[in-house]
Structures are given as structure tokens and as C-alpha cells.
Short mmCIF file of C-alpha atoms in Angstrom, two decimals:
data_model
loop_
_atom_site.label_atom_id
_atom_site.label_comp_id
_atom_site.label_asym_id
_atom_site.label_seq_id
_atom_site.Cartn_x
_atom_site.Cartn_y
_atom_site.Cartn_z
CA MET A 559 119.00 84.26 242.50
CA ALA A 560 117.02 83.59 245.66
CA ALA A 561 118.87 83.08 248.93
CA HIS A 562 119.74 79.44 249.49
CA LEU A 563 122.52 77.19 250.84
CA LEU A 564 124.40 73.95 250.49
CA VAL A 565 123.41 70.69 252.07
CA ILE A 566 125.75 68.00 253.29
CA GLY A 567 124.08 65.10 255.19
CA LEU A 568 121.59 64.36 257.99
CA PHE A 569 120.10 61.79 260.39
CA SER A 570 117.82 61.42 263.39
CA LEU A 571 118.58 63.26 266.61
CA PRO A 572 117.22 62.79 270.13
CA ALA A 573 115.20 65.66 271.54
CA ILE A 574 117.26 68.49 273.04
CA SER A 575 115.89 70.01 276.20
CA ALA A 576 114.94 73.67 276.02
CA ASP A 577 116.99 74.42 279.12
CA THR A 578 120.20 73.26 277.41
CA ILE A 579 120.12 75.85 274.65
CA SER A 580 119.61 79.57 274.34
CA LEU A 581 119.21 81.92 271.44
CA PRO A 582 122.28 83.94 270.44
CA PRO A 583 122.11 87.67 271.31
CA GLY A 584 119.62 89.40 269.06
CA LYS A 585 118.39 86.12 267.56
CA THR A 586 114.64 85.52 267.46
CA MET A 587 112.53 82.55 266.49
CA ALA A 588 113.31 81.81 262.85
CA ALA A 589 110.76 82.97 260.32
CA THR A 590 111.18 79.63 258.54
CA CYS A 591 109.74 77.67 261.49
CA ASP A 592 106.66 76.63 259.54
CA GLY A 593 108.11 77.07 256.07
CA PRO A 594 110.92 75.75 253.91
CA LEU A 595 114.54 76.06 254.95
CA ASN A 596 117.39 77.61 253.01
CA ILE A 597 119.80 74.68 252.77
CA LEU A 598 123.35 74.77 251.45
CA LEU A 599 124.69 71.45 250.16
CA SER A 600 128.35 70.53 249.78
CA ASN A 601 130.61 67.47 249.78
CA ASP A 602 134.18 66.46 249.02
CA ASP A 603 133.43 64.08 246.12
CA GLY A 604 132.43 66.82 243.69
CA PHE A 605 129.39 68.94 242.81
CA ASN A 606 128.00 66.46 240.26
CA GLN A 607 128.31 63.21 242.21
CA PRO A 608 125.34 60.89 242.91
CA GLY A 609 125.23 61.40 246.68
CA ILE A 610 124.83 65.17 246.68
CA LEU A 611 122.39 65.06 243.76
CA ALA A 612 120.22 62.52 245.59
CA LEU A 613 120.14 64.84 248.61
CA LYS A 614 119.24 67.83 246.47
CA GLN A 615 116.33 65.95 244.92
CA ALA A 616 114.93 64.67 248.23
CA LEU A 617 115.20 68.01 250.01
CA GLY A 618 113.74 69.79 247.00
CA HIS A 619 110.76 67.42 247.03
CA ALA A 620 110.32 68.37 250.70
CA GLN A 621 109.93 71.98 249.47
CA HIS A 622 113.20 73.27 250.91
CA ARG A 623 115.23 75.84 248.98
CA VAL A 624 118.47 74.06 248.13
CA VAL A 625 121.72 75.31 246.61
CA ILE A 626 124.83 73.24 245.87
CA ALA A 627 128.28 74.79 246.35
CA ALA A 628 130.80 71.99 246.19
CA PRO A 629 134.28 71.25 244.84
CA ALA A 630 134.67 71.21 241.07
CA LYS A 631 136.57 67.92 241.42
CA ASN A 632 137.26 65.32 244.08
CA ALA A 633 138.69 66.91 247.24
CA SER A 634 138.67 63.93 249.60
CA GLY A 635 140.95 64.17 252.62
CA SER A 636 141.03 67.97 252.61
CA SER A 637 139.71 68.26 256.18
CA ALA A 638 138.73 71.87 257.00
CA SER A 639 141.43 73.47 254.85
CA ILE A 640 140.70 76.99 253.63
CA SER A 641 142.13 78.58 250.49
CA PHE A 642 143.91 81.92 250.88
CA ALA A 643 144.39 82.19 247.11
CA PRO A 644 141.88 83.38 244.49
CA VAL A 645 139.12 80.82 243.91
CA LYS A 646 137.41 80.02 240.61
CA VAL A 647 133.65 79.47 240.79
CA GLU A 648 131.54 78.22 237.89
CA ARG A 649 127.76 78.55 237.98
CA VAL A 650 126.77 75.23 236.40
CA GLU A 651 123.04 75.68 236.95
CA ALA A 652 120.90 78.36 238.59
CA ASP A 653 121.35 76.67 241.97
CA VAL A 654 124.58 74.71 241.46
CA TYR A 655 128.11 76.12 241.86
CA ALA A 656 131.35 74.26 241.11
CA VAL A 657 134.07 75.70 243.35
CA SER A 658 137.73 75.03 242.54
CA ALA A 659 138.70 74.61 246.19
CA SER A 660 138.13 72.50 249.30
CA PRO A 661 134.66 71.79 250.73
CA ALA A 662 135.32 74.12 253.68
CA THR A 663 136.30 76.89 251.26
CA ALA A 664 133.21 76.21 249.16
CA VAL A 665 130.96 76.59 252.19
CA VAL A 666 132.58 79.79 253.46
CA LEU A 667 132.62 81.26 249.96
CA ALA A 668 128.98 80.40 249.34
CA VAL A 669 127.81 81.95 252.60
CA SER A 670 129.90 85.11 252.21
CA ALA A 671 129.68 85.76 248.47
CA LEU A 672 126.93 83.72 246.81
CA HIS A 673 124.16 83.91 249.38
CA PRO A 674 122.25 87.17 250.00
CA THR A 675 123.11 88.51 253.46
CA ALA A 676 119.45 89.30 254.11
CA SER A 677 118.60 85.59 254.05
CA PRO A 678 121.50 83.46 255.32
CA PRO A 679 121.41 79.67 255.14
CA ASP A 680 119.47 77.94 257.86
CA LEU A 681 121.39 74.69 257.53
CA ILE A 682 124.48 73.30 255.83
CA ILE A 683 124.58 69.63 254.87
CA SER A 684 127.70 67.91 253.51
CA GLY A 685 127.38 64.62 251.62
CA ILE A 686 126.29 62.03 250.86
CA ASN A 687 129.95 61.04 250.93
CA LYS A 688 131.14 57.92 249.13
CA GLY A 689 132.91 56.19 252.00
CA ALA A 690 132.25 56.23 255.74
CA ASN A 691 133.88 58.93 257.87
CA LEU A 692 134.38 57.21 261.21
CA GLY A 693 136.88 57.29 264.03
CA PRO A 694 140.27 58.77 263.08
CA ALA A 695 139.05 59.40 259.52
CA THR A 696 136.75 62.11 260.86
CA GLY A 697 139.57 64.62 261.26
CA ILE A 698 140.85 64.30 257.70
CA SER A 699 137.47 64.16 255.99
CA GLY A 700 136.61 67.01 253.66
CA THR A 701 132.94 66.14 254.10
CA VAL A 702 133.18 66.65 257.86
CA GLY A 703 135.56 69.59 257.33
CA ALA A 704 132.78 71.53 255.61
CA THR A 705 130.68 71.24 258.76
CA THR A 706 133.64 72.31 260.89
CA ALA A 707 133.89 75.46 258.78
CA ALA A 708 130.17 76.07 259.26
CA ILE A 709 130.43 76.10 263.05
CA GLU A 710 134.00 77.33 263.57
CA ILE A 711 134.84 79.76 260.75
CA ILE A 712 131.50 81.24 259.74
CA ASP A 713 130.23 83.91 262.14
CA PRO A 714 127.60 83.49 263.39
CA PRO A 715 127.84 79.70 263.20
CA ILE A 716 125.42 77.79 260.99
CA PRO A 717 124.04 74.38 262.04
CA ALA A 718 125.59 71.63 259.96
CA ILE A 719 125.35 67.92 259.24
CA ALA A 720 127.81 65.56 257.54
CA ILE A 721 126.42 62.36 256.05
CA SER A 722 128.51 59.48 254.73
CA THR A 723 128.03 55.88 253.63
CA ASP A 724 129.84 53.01 251.98
CA PRO A 725 128.63 51.73 248.59
CA LEU A 726 126.61 48.52 248.45
CA GLY A 727 128.76 47.29 245.59
CA PRO A 728 131.74 48.24 243.41
CA ASP A 729 129.60 49.89 240.71
CA TYR A 730 128.46 53.17 242.27
CA SER A 731 126.11 53.78 239.35
CA ALA A 732 124.32 50.44 239.81
CA GLN A 733 120.62 50.46 240.69
CA GLU A 734 121.26 49.06 244.17
CA ASN A 735 123.48 52.02 245.02
CA THR A 736 121.03 54.50 243.49
CA GLU A 737 118.29 53.11 245.73
CA HIS A 738 120.68 53.13 248.71
CA LEU A 739 121.36 56.85 248.24
CA GLN A 740 117.64 57.53 247.84
CA ARG A 741 116.92 55.80 251.17
CA ILE A 742 119.58 57.85 252.91
CA SER A 743 118.32 61.08 251.33
CA SER A 744 114.77 60.30 252.43
CA PHE A 745 116.04 59.63 255.94
CA ILE A 746 117.83 62.97 255.97
CA ALA A 747 114.73 64.80 254.76
CA LYS A 748 112.84 63.29 257.70
CA LEU A 749 115.56 64.39 260.09
CA VAL A 750 115.39 67.94 258.75
CA GLU A 751 111.66 67.91 259.46
CA GLN A 752 112.34 66.77 263.04
CA LEU A 753 114.88 69.55 263.48
CA LYS A 754 112.36 72.07 262.14
CA GLN A 755 109.81 70.93 264.71
CA GLN A 756 112.41 71.39 267.43
CA GLN A 757 113.20 74.85 266.05
CA CYS A 758 109.55 75.81 266.46
CA LYS A 759 109.77 74.88 270.15
CA ASN A 760 113.24 76.10 271.08
CA GLY A 761 114.24 78.57 268.37
CA LEU A 762 117.21 76.61 267.00
CA LEU A 763 117.67 73.69 264.65
CA LEU A 764 120.71 72.63 266.69
CA PRO A 765 122.50 74.19 269.66
CA GLN A 766 124.80 76.97 268.47
CA GLY A 767 128.23 75.75 267.40
CA LEU A 768 127.15 72.12 267.02
CA ALA A 769 127.36 69.84 263.99
CA LEU A 770 126.43 66.19 263.51
CA ASN A 771 128.63 63.57 261.88
CA ILE A 772 126.36 60.80 260.60
CA ASN A 773 127.31 57.51 258.99
CA TYR A 774 124.75 55.21 257.35
CA PRO A 775 125.79 51.54 256.95
CA ALA A 776 125.93 49.89 253.54
CA LEU A 777 122.93 47.70 254.31
CA PRO A 778 119.36 47.29 253.08
CA ARG A 779 116.80 49.09 255.25
CA ASN A 780 115.58 45.85 256.88
CA LYS A 781 119.14 45.06 258.01
CA ILE A 782 119.68 48.38 259.82
CA LYS A 783 119.64 47.69 263.57
CA GLY A 784 118.79 51.22 264.64
CA ILE A 785 120.20 54.68 265.28
CA ALA A 786 122.93 55.16 267.86
CA MET A 787 124.38 58.34 269.37
CA LYS A 788 128.08 57.54 269.78
CA GLU A 789 131.56 58.98 270.32
CA GLN A 790 134.29 59.30 267.73
CA GLY A 791 136.26 56.07 267.78
CA GLN A 792 140.04 56.00 268.12
CA ALA A 793 141.03 52.71 266.47
CA PRO A 794 142.02 53.09 262.79
CA TYR A 795 140.21 50.84 260.32
CA PHE A 796 142.47 51.64 257.38
CA THR A 797 146.08 52.59 256.73
CA ILE A 798 147.54 54.90 254.11
CA SER A 799 151.10 54.95 252.84
CA TYR A 800 152.92 56.18 249.73
CA GLN A 801 155.04 54.24 247.27
CA PRO A 802 157.18 55.48 244.37
CA SER A 803 155.63 55.17 240.94
CA THR A 804 157.28 52.66 238.63
CA GLU A 805 156.34 54.76 235.60
CA HIS A 806 156.95 58.36 236.61
CA LYS A 807 160.01 59.82 238.32
CA ASN A 808 159.48 61.82 241.53
CA ILE A 809 155.86 60.65 241.78
CA PHE A 810 154.57 58.76 244.81
CA LEU A 811 151.25 56.95 244.76
CA PRO A 812 148.90 56.53 247.75
CA LEU A 813 148.23 53.00 248.96
CA VAL A 814 145.15 52.53 251.15
CA LYS A 815 144.49 49.26 252.95
CA THR A 816 141.59 48.33 255.19
CA GLN A 817 142.30 46.49 258.40
CA ALA A 818 140.36 44.72 261.11
CA ILE A 819 139.06 46.97 263.89
CA ARG A 820 141.20 46.54 266.97
CA HIS A 821 140.07 47.26 270.51
CA ASP A 822 138.11 50.49 270.70
CA ASN A 823 135.85 52.32 273.11
CA THR A 824 132.53 50.50 273.48
CA GLN A 825 130.86 53.81 272.57
CA SER A 826 132.86 54.02 269.34
CA ASP A 827 131.04 55.08 266.20
CA THR A 828 133.24 52.71 264.22
CA LEU A 829 132.14 49.65 266.18
CA ALA A 830 128.46 50.57 266.09
CA TYR A 831 128.57 51.29 262.35
CA HIS A 832 130.06 47.89 261.58
CA GLN A 833 127.44 46.30 263.81
CA GLY A 834 124.73 47.72 261.56
CA TYR A 835 123.77 50.98 263.28
CA ILE A 836 123.34 54.43 261.83
CA THR A 837 125.78 56.41 263.96
CA ILE A 838 125.52 60.04 265.02
CA VAL A 839 128.41 61.85 266.68
CA PRO A 840 127.85 65.46 267.87
CA ILE A 841 130.95 67.54 267.07
CA ASN A 842 131.94 71.09 267.99
CA GLY A 843 135.33 71.50 266.33
CA ASN A 844 137.17 71.80 269.66
CA TYR A 845 140.45 69.85 269.66
CA THR A 846 141.11 70.38 273.38
CA SER A 847 141.73 67.26 275.46
CA LYS A 848 139.95 67.74 278.78
CA SER A 849 141.30 64.56 280.35
CA PRO A 850 142.55 65.24 283.92
CA ALA A 851 145.15 62.50 283.44
CA ILE A 852 146.59 64.24 280.40
CA LYS A 853 146.71 67.57 282.22
CA ALA A 854 148.46 65.95 285.19
CA LEU A 855 151.05 64.46 282.84
CA ILE A 856 151.80 67.56 280.75
CA GLU A 857 151.50 70.38 283.31
CA PRO A 858 154.61 69.46 285.39
CA ILE A 859 156.69 69.39 282.20
CA ILE A 860 155.46 72.80 281.09
CA LEU A 861 156.03 74.39 284.49
CA LYS A 862 159.73 73.51 284.28
CA LEU A 863 160.17 75.52 281.10
CA ILE A 864 161.64 79.02 281.13
CA PRO A 865 159.81 81.50 278.85
#
């Protein structure tokens, strides 16, 4: 099998100045600058779901070499969890692998064991996820977790994009949703082309160690207000709790409720998304809080401790 990768989800990105990035040691301008990319696709909904298949079709039509390595069944909410147990992989088609593990595991496994080392993936795309991954949901998302694995666990890091959306209606197989996914996939294919053009100038699709979390509103194209580079919001827009099953002993069922968005940062991806914007949040997997106020609060407490 030829060397290819999994794709997760993509959108438009402002130009990145050449003086803000540098090639990793020993890295030269990619040979794929003027040719197709090796793209690895994954998600957390499952290898055979409409979103990832729409992406595969669009990127294939753009002449990229695309491979799917995604969970064998729904793995939503798995974040960037990695399996330390044996993993079952089924080759469903020549370029489609069903991995019995989390999206992050699927990505790491595909890069290390399914993809020829002589031709590593150029890009990992995760999605199109059924359901937006905004604000606090970003950290628990398996779709986003796959991109975290790409830039944090895989060495050297691989550029990655997570793409998510909400359905236009309750029937995900309805024609309106099929067309919605096709529009998003076409948009992502255009973004990949933009990133390729940037690679020809600067040598990289994205700065090393960077991923993009993109959310596309559940709106017709003529209702989209634009594309906005934002920050991860902090205000939750849903709650999750667990209640005991009335039918099965020792079983607790999840209960998810949406809620109105409370006050949030004006640069919040959540606010912009619900205002009709395609949102893009650059992420690097670093959980460090760099707030001087937080440091000033915690440091005096720590200094009083005795090792």
C-alpha cells in the first residue's frame, strides 16, 4: 500500500509571515510542494460516518493521497487518550482502517505502523465531527484529541486540523446534511490548497507543533458571516450529568443538556460560532497558564511548602 495518512478537518488560515517560522533541523522544502499531499484522516464518530467519508471524497478529487484510520465505533469524548493495551485493526478497504481504540491512538498507530516511514504523512485532519467542539468541549473532544496527538505525541510533530459542525436537522442522512458536509469538505480542500501554497514559500504547511481547531456553523453558505480567528471560549454551552438506569442495576446513563451561553470573552470561539462565523482556534497542546495574576496567587503558597 502506498504511503498515506488520515485527514480530520480544515478551514481558511491567514498568511503566516516567513520570519515567524523556521524549518526543523535537517528538514528541507517538502517534495510535495507542487504535488499531492499524503493526508491521514481520522475522527471520533467512527471510520464509516458521513463526515469523514465526505472529506475523503473531496480531498481525493483534489488529487491528494488519502487514508482513513479512525475508531471502529463511536469514541466521542475520548480527548487525547492513548491505549497502552493491544489494539485491533481491521483493514476495511485498501485505504481505510477501522481501529478499535481512541482517535489519538488511531493516529499514532497509523503513523507508526501503517504508514511507510520513507513517506510520512504531510497532514492529519480529524473530522468532520457531528457536533461542534467549542470552548470547554475542546479539551474532551476526541476529534481535537487526534490533532493533539499529532503535534504532542508523534515525533516529529505533524501538522493537524480538527473540523466540526452541527447538523442542519435531526436526520443526519437527509439531503440537506449531505450537502452541508459537501460544502464543508470543499472548503477544507480549498484550505489545504492555501496551506500548500504557503508551504512552497516557507517550507511548512503550518508552524511546527501547531494544530487548528475549526468549527463550521450549521448554516447555508449564504448565511455564513465570515471566517474568524478566535480564542477558545470558557463559558460552557452544555452540561453533562449521570442518572441511574430504571431498567438495569448498577448502570448510570449520561444526560446532556444544552444551555444558553453566559458571559464569555469577546474573542470566544463559542460566541463567534453562534453568531454565524466559521471559527479557527490555533492550538499547541500546552496546558500551562501564563497569567501573571495566577502565578502571583499560587507562587506564595508553593514557597511555604517544605519538600
